[in-house]
Structures are given as C-alpha cells and as structure tokens.
Amino acid sequence: MTTKEINIAYQEYKSVDELNPEDRELAAEAIKAMEGAYAPYSHFHVGAAVRMSNGQIVRGANQENAAFPSGLCAERTAMFAASARYPDKDMLSIAIAGGVMGRLGHEPATPCGACRQVMAQYQAKSGKPMSILMVAADQILKFEKVDDILPLIFKSI
Ligand code: THU
C-alpha cells in the first residue's frame, strides 16, 4: 500500500484589479450575469460567464423552480447556452460570482459537483484546459483547469 497526495495549485487575488484584462472582463461579466438570477427560494443569486474560442462571452444565472431539482445552477445555464449557441467553439474559461439577494459575497461561490462534471465534459470535448475564476468582493480564486477542482475526474466514455 502506498499513500499518495494530490496537490492543487491555484492563484488567489485580493481584487479584480489584480487580474489580467481578459479575466477582469470575464469576472465583470459574471457579476453582471447575477442580475439574471431567478432565486425566489434561496435568494442566493449566482452569475456565470463563459469565454468562447471565438471571443464571445455567454452569460448564465441560476434558475430555481418550485420542484427543486428542476432548477439549474448558473454555471450549467451558461455552459449549456454557450454550447447551444456556439456548438463548434471551445469553452476556454468560466467565471462565477454569487451572493445573497444579488449582493456580491465576500467569499467565492464555489461550483457544485454536477457543474464541475459538466465543465469536465466540455473541457474534454475541446481538448484544451478550461480555467475557472471564482469571484467574490475581496477574494478571487483562479484554477487553470477543471482537473484542479475535480481530481480523479470521470472521463472514461
Ligand atoms: N448555485 C449556483 O447557481 N451555482 C453555484 O456554484 C452554487 C449554487 C445556485 C443553486 C441555487 O439556485 C442557489 O445557488 C442556492 O444553492
């Protein structure tokens, strides 16, 4: 038996001003996307923005439903819209922002497991790393690829 460790490197920024211009733009788009949230049950508004290989940015926001499982997270709303709109393009990056009652939180909203699996799918489809930005008011986390937030990723189909 051997004990192994998985180490994950990621960047932490204190402000969007520290980001490179492309990431800063995508972070701003995710914050703007929060306005599209429909969250009458949780009141937690989440926005996501996907940068495509053709330069387009596609936004999404969480959509809740009285039958809870019928709702969808911001990340999947954005990725499914992006794939439907630009089926031949790659998703290069996704930014996520969230907060109670639409006010950007102080700690980043981190994607749920199902959204991570969907990110993994589109990353595998493109064959290029998809970076992930988790955006909060005083803290931004950047991961270079989906593998970093979904270790031992399922990809055997
Ligand atoms: N939510 C997202 O849209 N993305 C996340 O990363 C975390 C959670 C949504 C789902 C639900 O509408 C609300 O936030 C509360 O969980």
Tab-separated table of C-alpha atoms and ligand atoms in Angstrom:
chain	number	residue	atom	x	y	z
A	1	MET	CA	0.000	0.000	0.000
A	2	THR	CA	1.228	3.478	-0.754
A	3	THR	CA	-0.223	6.714	0.435
A	4	LYS	CA	-0.368	9.353	-2.270
A	5	GLU	CA	-1.212	13.020	-2.198
A	6	ILE	CA	-2.905	15.257	-4.697
A	7	ASN	CA	-1.573	18.811	-4.681
A	8	ILE	CA	-3.553	21.562	-6.321
A	9	ALA	CA	-2.023	24.899	-7.238
A	10	TYR	CA	-4.260	27.908	-7.672
A	11	GLN	CA	-3.991	31.659	-7.589
A	12	GLU	CA	-5.635	33.929	-5.067
A	13	TYR	CA	-6.210	37.602	-5.810
A	14	LYS	CA	-7.483	40.263	-3.436
A	15	SER	CA	-9.186	42.348	-6.078
A	16	VAL	CA	-10.353	42.089	-9.683
A	17	ASP	CA	-7.865	44.890	-10.400
A	18	GLU	CA	-5.058	42.325	-9.988
A	19	LEU	CA	-6.438	40.114	-12.767
A	20	ASN	CA	-5.200	40.193	-16.351
A	21	PRO	CA	-7.513	42.186	-18.664
A	22	GLU	CA	-9.303	39.125	-20.100
A	23	ASP	CA	-10.018	37.645	-16.677
A	24	ARG	CA	-11.069	41.042	-15.359
A	25	GLU	CA	-13.578	41.344	-18.195
A	26	LEU	CA	-14.902	37.828	-17.576
A	27	ALA	CA	-15.216	38.476	-13.827
A	28	ALA	CA	-17.197	41.643	-14.556
A	29	GLU	CA	-19.455	39.659	-16.900
A	30	ALA	CA	-20.120	37.063	-14.193
A	31	ILE	CA	-21.022	39.797	-11.708
A	32	LYS	CA	-23.314	41.387	-14.305
A	33	ALA	CA	-24.851	37.971	-15.005
A	34	MET	CA	-26.080	37.797	-11.389
A	35	GLU	CA	-28.857	40.173	-12.498
A	36	GLY	CA	-30.343	37.286	-14.481
A	37	ALA	CA	-30.782	35.060	-11.434
A	38	TYR	CA	-34.254	33.808	-10.569
A	39	ALA	CA	-33.884	32.630	-6.987
A	40	PRO	CA	-37.193	33.076	-5.117
A	41	TYR	CA	-36.374	30.183	-2.752
A	42	SER	CA	-32.709	30.575	-1.781
A	43	HIS	CA	-32.357	34.297	-2.560
A	44	PHE	CA	-28.790	33.396	-3.500
A	45	HIS	CA	-28.033	34.959	-6.853
A	46	VAL	CA	-25.311	33.410	-8.961
A	47	GLY	CA	-23.944	34.588	-12.295
A	48	ALA	CA	-21.570	32.811	-14.638
A	49	ALA	CA	-19.797	33.877	-17.797
A	50	VAL	CA	-18.113	31.598	-20.330
A	51	ARG	CA	-15.417	32.810	-22.715
A	52	MET	CA	-15.519	31.023	-26.059
A	53	SER	CA	-12.669	30.439	-28.505
A	54	ASN	CA	-14.265	32.911	-30.935
A	55	GLY	CA	-14.017	35.678	-28.320
A	56	GLN	CA	-17.716	35.661	-27.458
A	57	ILE	CA	-18.810	35.668	-23.821
A	58	VAL	CA	-22.000	33.824	-22.862
A	59	ARG	CA	-23.725	34.573	-19.554
A	60	GLY	CA	-25.914	32.427	-17.356
A	61	ALA	CA	-27.609	32.735	-13.979
A	62	ASN	CA	-29.228	30.300	-11.562
A	63	GLN	CA	-32.878	29.480	-12.217
A	64	GLU	CA	-34.911	27.986	-9.384
A	65	ASN	CA	-38.161	26.049	-9.524
A	66	ALA	CA	-40.863	25.051	-7.057
A	67	ALA	CA	-39.931	21.455	-7.910
A	68	PHE	CA	-36.390	21.974	-6.631
A	69	PRO	CA	-34.456	19.542	-8.861
A	70	SER	CA	-35.934	21.222	-11.935
A	71	GLY	CA	-33.900	24.365	-11.313
A	72	LEU	CA	-30.365	24.839	-12.563
A	73	CYS	CA	-27.138	26.451	-11.387
A	74	ALA	CA	-25.661	29.489	-13.092
A	75	GLU	CA	-22.655	27.566	-14.375
A	76	ARG	CA	-24.664	24.926	-16.218
A	77	THR	CA	-27.119	27.533	-17.503
A	78	ALA	CA	-24.160	29.415	-19.009
A	79	MET	CA	-22.347	26.359	-20.370
A	80	PHE	CA	-25.457	24.838	-21.946
A	81	ALA	CA	-26.367	28.180	-23.521
A	82	ALA	CA	-22.787	28.548	-24.777
A	83	SER	CA	-22.737	25.061	-26.275
A	84	ALA	CA	-26.139	25.517	-27.881
A	85	ARG	CA	-25.171	28.912	-29.324
A	86	TYR	CA	-21.629	28.006	-30.462
A	87	PRO	CA	-21.545	24.206	-30.825
A	88	ASP	CA	-18.274	24.251	-32.809
A	89	LYS	CA	-16.346	26.537	-30.455
A	90	ASP	CA	-14.336	25.745	-27.336
A	91	MET	CA	-15.016	26.982	-23.810
A	92	LEU	CA	-11.742	28.496	-22.663
A	93	SER	CA	-12.731	29.928	-19.313
A	94	ILE	CA	-15.648	30.317	-16.911
A	95	ALA	CA	-16.127	32.918	-14.183
A	96	ILE	CA	-18.624	32.567	-11.324
A	97	ALA	CA	-19.938	35.217	-8.940
A	98	GLY	CA	-22.630	34.954	-6.299
A	99	GLY	CA	-24.187	36.491	-3.253
A	100	VAL	CA	-27.295	36.762	-1.105
A	101	MET	CA	-30.033	38.934	-2.624
A	102	GLY	CA	-27.797	39.757	-5.556
A	103	ARG	CA	-25.081	41.395	-3.468
A	104	LEU	CA	-21.638	40.009	-4.328
A	105	GLY	CA	-20.401	37.897	-1.411
A	106	HIS	CA	-17.117	38.212	0.449
A	107	GLU	CA	-16.289	34.566	-0.141
A	108	PRO	CA	-16.429	32.984	-3.598
A	109	ALA	CA	-19.372	30.822	-4.654
A	110	THR	CA	-17.722	27.518	-5.500
A	111	PRO	CA	-19.298	25.302	-8.166
A	112	CYS	CA	-21.252	22.206	-7.144
A	113	GLY	CA	-20.136	18.726	-8.166
A	114	ALA	CA	-22.607	18.439	-11.032
A	115	CYS	CA	-21.382	21.707	-12.563
A	116	ARG	CA	-17.765	20.551	-12.212
A	117	GLN	CA	-18.639	17.367	-14.103
A	118	VAL	CA	-20.241	19.405	-16.887
A	119	MET	CA	-17.130	21.615	-17.047
A	120	ALA	CA	-15.073	18.425	-17.351
A	121	GLN	CA	-17.201	17.314	-20.288
A	122	TYR	CA	-16.692	20.499	-22.293
A	123	GLN	CA	-13.006	20.611	-21.408
A	124	ALA	CA	-12.601	17.041	-22.693
A	125	LYS	CA	-14.596	17.938	-25.815
A	126	SER	CA	-12.275	20.835	-26.637
A	127	GLY	CA	-9.039	19.155	-25.573
A	128	LYS	CA	-7.896	22.461	-24.082
A	129	PRO	CA	-7.764	23.461	-20.419
A	130	MET	CA	-10.786	25.439	-19.202
A	131	SER	CA	-9.794	27.885	-16.473
A	132	ILE	CA	-12.150	28.701	-13.611
A	133	LEU	CA	-12.445	32.030	-11.826
A	134	MET	CA	-14.413	32.158	-8.569
A	135	VAL	CA	-15.157	35.790	-7.919
A	136	ALA	CA	-16.026	37.462	-4.601
A	137	ALA	CA	-15.736	41.005	-3.342
A	138	ASP	CA	-12.337	40.670	-1.656
A	139	GLN	CA	-11.129	37.329	-2.943
A	140	ILE	CA	-10.804	35.793	-6.393
A	141	LEU	CA	-9.605	32.241	-6.910
A	142	LYS	CA	-8.242	31.077	-10.252
A	143	PHE	CA	-7.776	27.446	-11.264
A	144	GLU	CA	-6.030	26.687	-14.549
A	145	LYS	CA	-8.043	23.605	-15.464
A	146	VAL	CA	-11.092	21.603	-14.408
A	147	ASP	CA	-8.884	18.754	-13.143
A	148	ASP	CA	-7.822	21.107	-10.340
A	149	ILE	CA	-11.342	21.327	-8.928
A	150	LEU	CA	-12.367	17.772	-9.822
A	151	PRO	CA	-9.482	15.435	-9.034
A	152	LEU	CA	-9.743	11.878	-10.364
A	153	ILE	CA	-12.160	13.180	-12.950
A	154	PHE	CA	-14.517	10.676	-14.584
A	155	LYS	CA	-13.793	10.629	-18.302
A	156	SER	CA	-13.915	7.034	-19.440
A	157	ILE	CA	-16.688	7.162	-22.036
B	1	THU	N1	-25.911	27.830	-7.190
B	1	THU	C1	-25.346	28.113	-8.389
B	1	THU	O1	-26.018	28.584	-9.316
B	1	THU	N2	-24.021	27.907	-8.543
B	1	THU	C2	-23.176	27.555	-7.538
B	1	THU	O2	-21.979	27.478	-7.741
B	1	THU	C3	-23.717	27.265	-6.201
B	1	THU	C4	-25.191	27.256	-6.085
B	1	THU	C5	-27.331	28.121	-7.004
B	1	THU	C6	-28.251	26.952	-6.926
B	1	THU	C7	-29.402	27.550	-6.154
B	1	THU	O3	-30.246	28.242	-7.055
B	1	THU	C8	-28.759	28.570	-5.244
B	1	THU	O4	-27.480	28.835	-5.805
B	1	THU	C9	-28.618	28.105	-3.807
B	1	THU	O5	-27.965	26.928	-3.711
